[in-house]
């Protein structure tokens, strides 16, 4: 019996090289990451610093305030304003190589601005963006090549860029890039949550009652009752 011939796609050499470079960066990022990331601040954002005087607009590249993302320096590109007044943004990646076909190289040389993560776009409120710092603006060519496909993808569900500007396809379930995508998804959840204003309860400096304690203060001898009298159930010698 002759088995049918199995056709296997040969890996693209360029994609293989891209993935190898990405994996080296990812391993280095993990090695340098702190064991315990800093906790998010519970200080209201409005008290954490003055607003940037430059009004938010499409094409902005903004450095997020630490109260929004306390775990590192992150930049976002402002794509467009939504009907409700919030803005659609896309974050720049932590690595200089695109991880998937939904990440695109920008052509910039600044390490923190080399890759735009289109798949991870989300909405941010105007106040949060206004209290982030305007670092730069996308030029007309960048707006056309980077933002237009993403704005279109919001309606159609797919964005396309030249293959040489994106990462390799993600197919295997054990690919380490799944861990990277999960990490970046957690960043998105921190950045787009509706409020970061922590609620602080003032419980005062007075003595607190212990759980399930009676009126008898701690330290009262066992042979005294709650009124401070000795237990008369046992006769004295």
Short mmCIF file of C-alpha atoms in Angstrom, two decimals:
data_model
loop_
_atom_site.label_atom_id
_atom_site.label_comp_id
_atom_site.label_asym_id
_atom_site.label_seq_id
_atom_site.Cartn_x
_atom_site.Cartn_y
_atom_site.Cartn_z
CA UNK A 1 0.00 0.00 0.00
CA UNK A 2 1.36 3.37 -1.01
CA UNK A 3 0.67 6.24 1.36
CA UNK A 4 -0.18 9.63 -0.10
CA UNK A 5 2.64 12.06 -0.21
CA UNK A 6 2.59 14.64 2.57
CA UNK A 7 3.20 18.20 1.47
CA UNK A 8 5.04 20.25 4.04
CA UNK A 9 5.59 23.96 3.81
CA UNK A 10 9.23 24.82 3.98
CA UNK A 11 9.99 27.58 6.52
CA UNK A 12 10.83 30.91 5.01
CA UNK A 13 14.53 31.69 5.69
CA UNK A 14 13.80 35.35 6.40
CA UNK A 15 11.05 34.49 8.87
CA UNK A 16 13.32 31.97 10.56
CA UNK A 17 16.01 34.62 10.95
CA UNK A 18 13.46 37.11 12.33
CA UNK A 19 12.20 34.56 14.84
CA UNK A 20 15.71 33.68 15.98
CA UNK A 21 16.49 37.33 16.67
CA UNK A 22 13.18 37.78 18.48
CA UNK A 23 13.80 34.72 20.66
CA UNK A 24 17.22 36.04 21.71
CA UNK A 25 15.67 39.37 22.73
CA UNK A 26 12.82 37.64 24.55
CA UNK A 27 15.21 35.48 26.56
CA UNK A 28 17.25 38.55 27.48
CA UNK A 29 14.14 40.46 28.52
CA UNK A 30 13.08 37.60 30.78
CA UNK A 31 16.54 37.34 32.30
CA UNK A 32 16.58 41.06 33.14
CA UNK A 33 13.02 41.24 34.42
CA UNK A 34 12.65 41.68 38.21
CA UNK A 35 11.34 38.71 40.15
CA UNK A 36 8.56 40.83 41.64
CA UNK A 37 7.21 43.73 39.56
CA UNK A 38 6.42 46.96 41.45
CA UNK A 39 2.89 47.39 42.64
CA UNK A 40 0.62 49.89 40.94
CA UNK A 41 0.29 53.18 42.78
CA UNK A 42 -2.99 53.89 44.55
CA UNK A 43 -2.40 57.65 44.28
CA UNK A 44 -5.12 59.29 42.16
CA UNK A 45 -3.76 60.12 38.74
CA UNK A 46 -4.95 63.73 39.01
CA UNK A 47 -2.56 64.27 41.94
CA UNK A 48 0.41 62.52 40.36
CA UNK A 49 1.48 65.39 38.08
CA UNK A 50 0.34 68.28 35.96
CA UNK A 51 -1.35 67.61 32.64
CA UNK A 52 0.63 67.89 29.42
CA UNK A 53 -0.32 71.26 27.85
CA UNK A 54 -0.42 69.72 24.35
CA UNK A 55 -3.95 68.54 23.54
CA UNK A 56 -4.25 64.87 22.62
CA UNK A 57 -4.71 64.20 18.91
CA UNK A 58 -4.30 61.41 16.39
CA UNK A 59 -0.67 60.80 15.49
CA UNK A 60 0.68 61.55 18.96
CA UNK A 61 3.38 59.34 20.44
CA UNK A 62 2.89 59.54 24.19
CA UNK A 63 4.89 58.22 27.12
CA UNK A 64 2.46 56.70 29.60
CA UNK A 65 2.41 58.05 33.13
CA UNK A 66 3.85 55.63 35.75
CA UNK A 67 0.48 55.64 37.51
CA UNK A 68 -0.91 54.00 34.38
CA UNK A 69 1.92 51.52 33.80
CA UNK A 70 4.22 51.16 36.83
CA UNK A 71 6.13 48.18 35.43
CA UNK A 72 8.24 49.98 32.85
CA UNK A 73 8.56 52.71 30.25
CA UNK A 74 5.83 52.35 27.63
CA UNK A 75 4.85 54.47 24.66
CA UNK A 76 1.58 54.45 22.71
CA UNK A 77 0.58 55.84 19.32
CA UNK A 78 -2.76 57.63 19.27
CA UNK A 79 -4.77 56.27 16.34
CA UNK A 80 -8.06 58.17 16.40
CA UNK A 81 -10.75 59.56 18.67
CA UNK A 82 -13.83 57.48 19.33
CA UNK A 83 -17.41 58.70 19.48
CA UNK A 84 -17.49 58.73 23.26
CA UNK A 85 -14.43 60.98 23.45
CA UNK A 86 -11.93 58.23 24.30
CA UNK A 87 -8.97 57.53 22.03
CA UNK A 88 -7.92 54.35 20.29
CA UNK A 89 -4.22 53.71 20.88
CA UNK A 90 -1.66 51.06 19.96
CA UNK A 91 1.38 50.40 22.17
CA UNK A 92 4.95 50.21 20.99
CA UNK A 93 6.62 46.90 21.81
CA UNK A 94 9.39 46.18 24.27
CA UNK A 95 11.49 44.37 21.66
CA UNK A 96 13.03 45.59 18.43
CA UNK A 97 11.74 42.65 16.38
CA UNK A 98 8.02 42.11 15.62
CA UNK A 99 6.71 38.96 17.29
CA UNK A 100 3.80 38.13 14.99
CA UNK A 101 2.11 39.16 11.77
CA UNK A 102 0.11 41.70 13.79
CA UNK A 103 3.20 43.63 14.86
CA UNK A 104 4.90 45.97 12.41
CA UNK A 105 8.29 47.66 12.32
CA UNK A 106 8.12 51.45 12.26
CA UNK A 107 11.48 52.21 10.66
CA UNK A 108 12.53 54.28 13.68
CA UNK A 109 15.89 53.76 15.36
CA UNK A 110 14.83 54.58 18.92
CA UNK A 111 14.69 51.16 20.68
CA UNK A 112 11.36 51.82 22.41
CA UNK A 113 9.68 52.90 19.16
CA UNK A 114 10.81 50.27 16.68
CA UNK A 115 7.74 48.01 16.74
CA UNK A 116 4.06 48.92 16.85
CA UNK A 117 1.77 46.25 18.33
CA UNK A 118 -1.38 46.55 16.22
CA UNK A 119 -3.06 43.49 17.76
CA UNK A 120 -2.90 45.03 21.23
CA UNK A 121 -4.74 48.28 20.47
CA UNK A 122 -7.22 49.50 23.06
CA UNK A 123 -9.16 52.57 24.19
CA UNK A 124 -7.84 55.09 26.70
CA UNK A 125 -9.71 58.01 28.20
CA UNK A 126 -8.65 61.53 27.32
CA UNK A 127 -7.65 62.42 30.89
CA UNK A 128 -5.19 59.53 31.12
CA UNK A 129 -3.61 60.43 27.81
CA UNK A 130 -3.52 64.12 28.68
CA UNK A 131 -1.51 63.31 31.79
CA UNK A 132 0.93 61.28 29.74
CA UNK A 133 3.75 63.11 28.02
CA UNK A 134 3.90 63.98 24.33
CA UNK A 135 7.21 62.47 23.18
CA UNK A 136 6.88 62.89 19.41
CA UNK A 137 4.42 62.72 16.53
CA UNK A 138 4.12 60.33 13.62
CA UNK A 139 4.91 61.98 10.30
CA UNK A 140 2.55 61.82 7.34
CA UNK A 141 4.20 58.73 5.86
CA UNK A 142 4.09 56.87 9.18
CA UNK A 143 0.44 57.78 9.66
CA UNK A 144 -0.35 56.38 6.23
CA UNK A 145 1.69 53.18 6.49
CA UNK A 146 1.13 52.40 10.18
CA UNK A 147 -2.14 53.90 11.36
CA UNK A 148 -4.38 53.65 8.30
CA UNK A 149 -4.33 49.80 8.19
CA UNK A 150 -5.17 49.66 11.92
CA UNK A 151 -8.04 52.14 11.70
CA UNK A 152 -9.36 50.16 8.74
CA UNK A 153 -8.93 46.92 10.67
CA UNK A 154 -11.23 48.24 13.40
CA UNK A 155 -14.06 47.99 10.88
CA UNK A 156 -12.94 45.04 8.75
CA UNK A 157 -11.18 42.97 11.41
CA UNK A 158 -7.85 42.60 9.58
CA UNK A 159 -4.84 44.79 9.01
CA UNK A 160 -2.13 44.08 6.46
CA UNK A 161 1.41 45.34 6.05
CA UNK A 162 4.28 44.20 3.83
CA UNK A 163 5.54 40.79 4.95
CA UNK A 164 9.08 42.10 5.46
CA UNK A 165 7.81 44.53 8.11
CA UNK A 166 5.95 42.02 10.27
CA UNK A 167 6.85 38.97 12.32
CA UNK A 168 6.49 35.28 11.44
CA UNK A 169 3.10 33.55 11.68
CA UNK A 170 2.22 31.98 15.02
CA UNK A 171 1.07 28.37 14.69
CA UNK A 172 2.56 25.99 17.25
CA UNK A 173 0.78 25.84 20.67
CA UNK A 174 4.13 25.59 22.49
CA UNK A 175 5.63 28.62 20.79
CA UNK A 176 7.15 30.93 23.49
CA UNK A 177 5.49 33.87 21.80
CA UNK A 178 2.22 32.85 23.45
CA UNK A 179 3.78 33.80 26.79
CA UNK A 180 4.80 37.15 25.34
CA UNK A 181 1.26 37.80 24.08
CA UNK A 182 -0.14 36.98 27.52
CA UNK A 183 2.28 39.41 29.16
CA UNK A 184 1.32 42.19 26.76
CA UNK A 185 -2.37 41.46 27.25
CA UNK A 186 -1.89 42.03 30.97
CA UNK A 187 -0.27 45.38 30.20
CA UNK A 188 -3.29 46.32 28.09
CA UNK A 189 -5.63 45.47 30.96
CA UNK A 190 -3.66 47.70 33.32
CA UNK A 191 -3.56 50.60 30.89
CA UNK A 192 -7.20 50.61 29.79
CA UNK A 193 -8.98 49.87 33.07
CA UNK A 194 -11.57 52.57 33.75
CA UNK A 195 -10.06 53.99 36.94
CA UNK A 196 -6.85 53.91 38.89
CA UNK A 197 -8.09 56.00 41.81
CA UNK A 198 -7.38 53.88 44.85
CA UNK A 199 -9.80 53.87 47.75
CA UNK A 200 -8.01 54.41 51.07
CA UNK A 201 -9.89 53.66 54.28
CA UNK A 202 -8.80 55.61 57.37
CA UNK A 203 -9.12 53.17 60.23
CA UNK A 204 -7.41 55.49 62.70
CA UNK A 205 -4.56 54.90 65.06
CA UNK A 206 -6.63 53.65 67.98
CA UNK A 207 -6.63 50.15 69.37
CA UNK A 208 -8.57 47.67 67.27
CA UNK A 209 -10.71 44.91 68.66
CA UNK A 210 -9.49 41.41 68.10
CA UNK A 211 -11.70 39.02 66.16
CA UNK A 212 -14.26 37.23 68.36
CA UNK A 213 -12.94 38.75 71.55
CA UNK A 214 -15.18 39.33 74.58
CA UNK A 215 -15.32 42.48 76.68
CA UNK A 216 -12.59 41.00 78.87
CA UNK A 217 -9.32 42.70 77.94
CA UNK A 218 -6.32 40.63 76.97
CA UNK A 219 -4.07 39.84 79.87
CA UNK A 220 -6.86 39.44 82.43
CA UNK A 221 -6.08 36.48 84.71
CA UNK A 222 -8.23 33.47 84.17
CA UNK A 223 -9.57 33.66 87.74
CA UNK A 224 -11.08 37.14 87.22
CA UNK A 225 -14.42 37.88 85.61
CA UNK A 226 -15.20 40.72 83.18
CA UNK A 227 -15.78 43.24 86.00
CA UNK A 228 -12.33 42.67 87.41
CA UNK A 229 -13.60 40.63 90.40
CA UNK A 230 -12.00 37.38 91.26
CA UNK A 231 -13.82 34.20 90.37
CA UNK A 232 -15.65 33.25 93.57
CA UNK A 233 -16.54 29.79 92.36
CA UNK A 234 -13.33 28.45 93.93
CA UNK A 235 -13.09 28.90 97.71
CA UNK A 236 -9.89 30.40 99.13
CA UNK A 237 -7.84 28.50 101.59
#
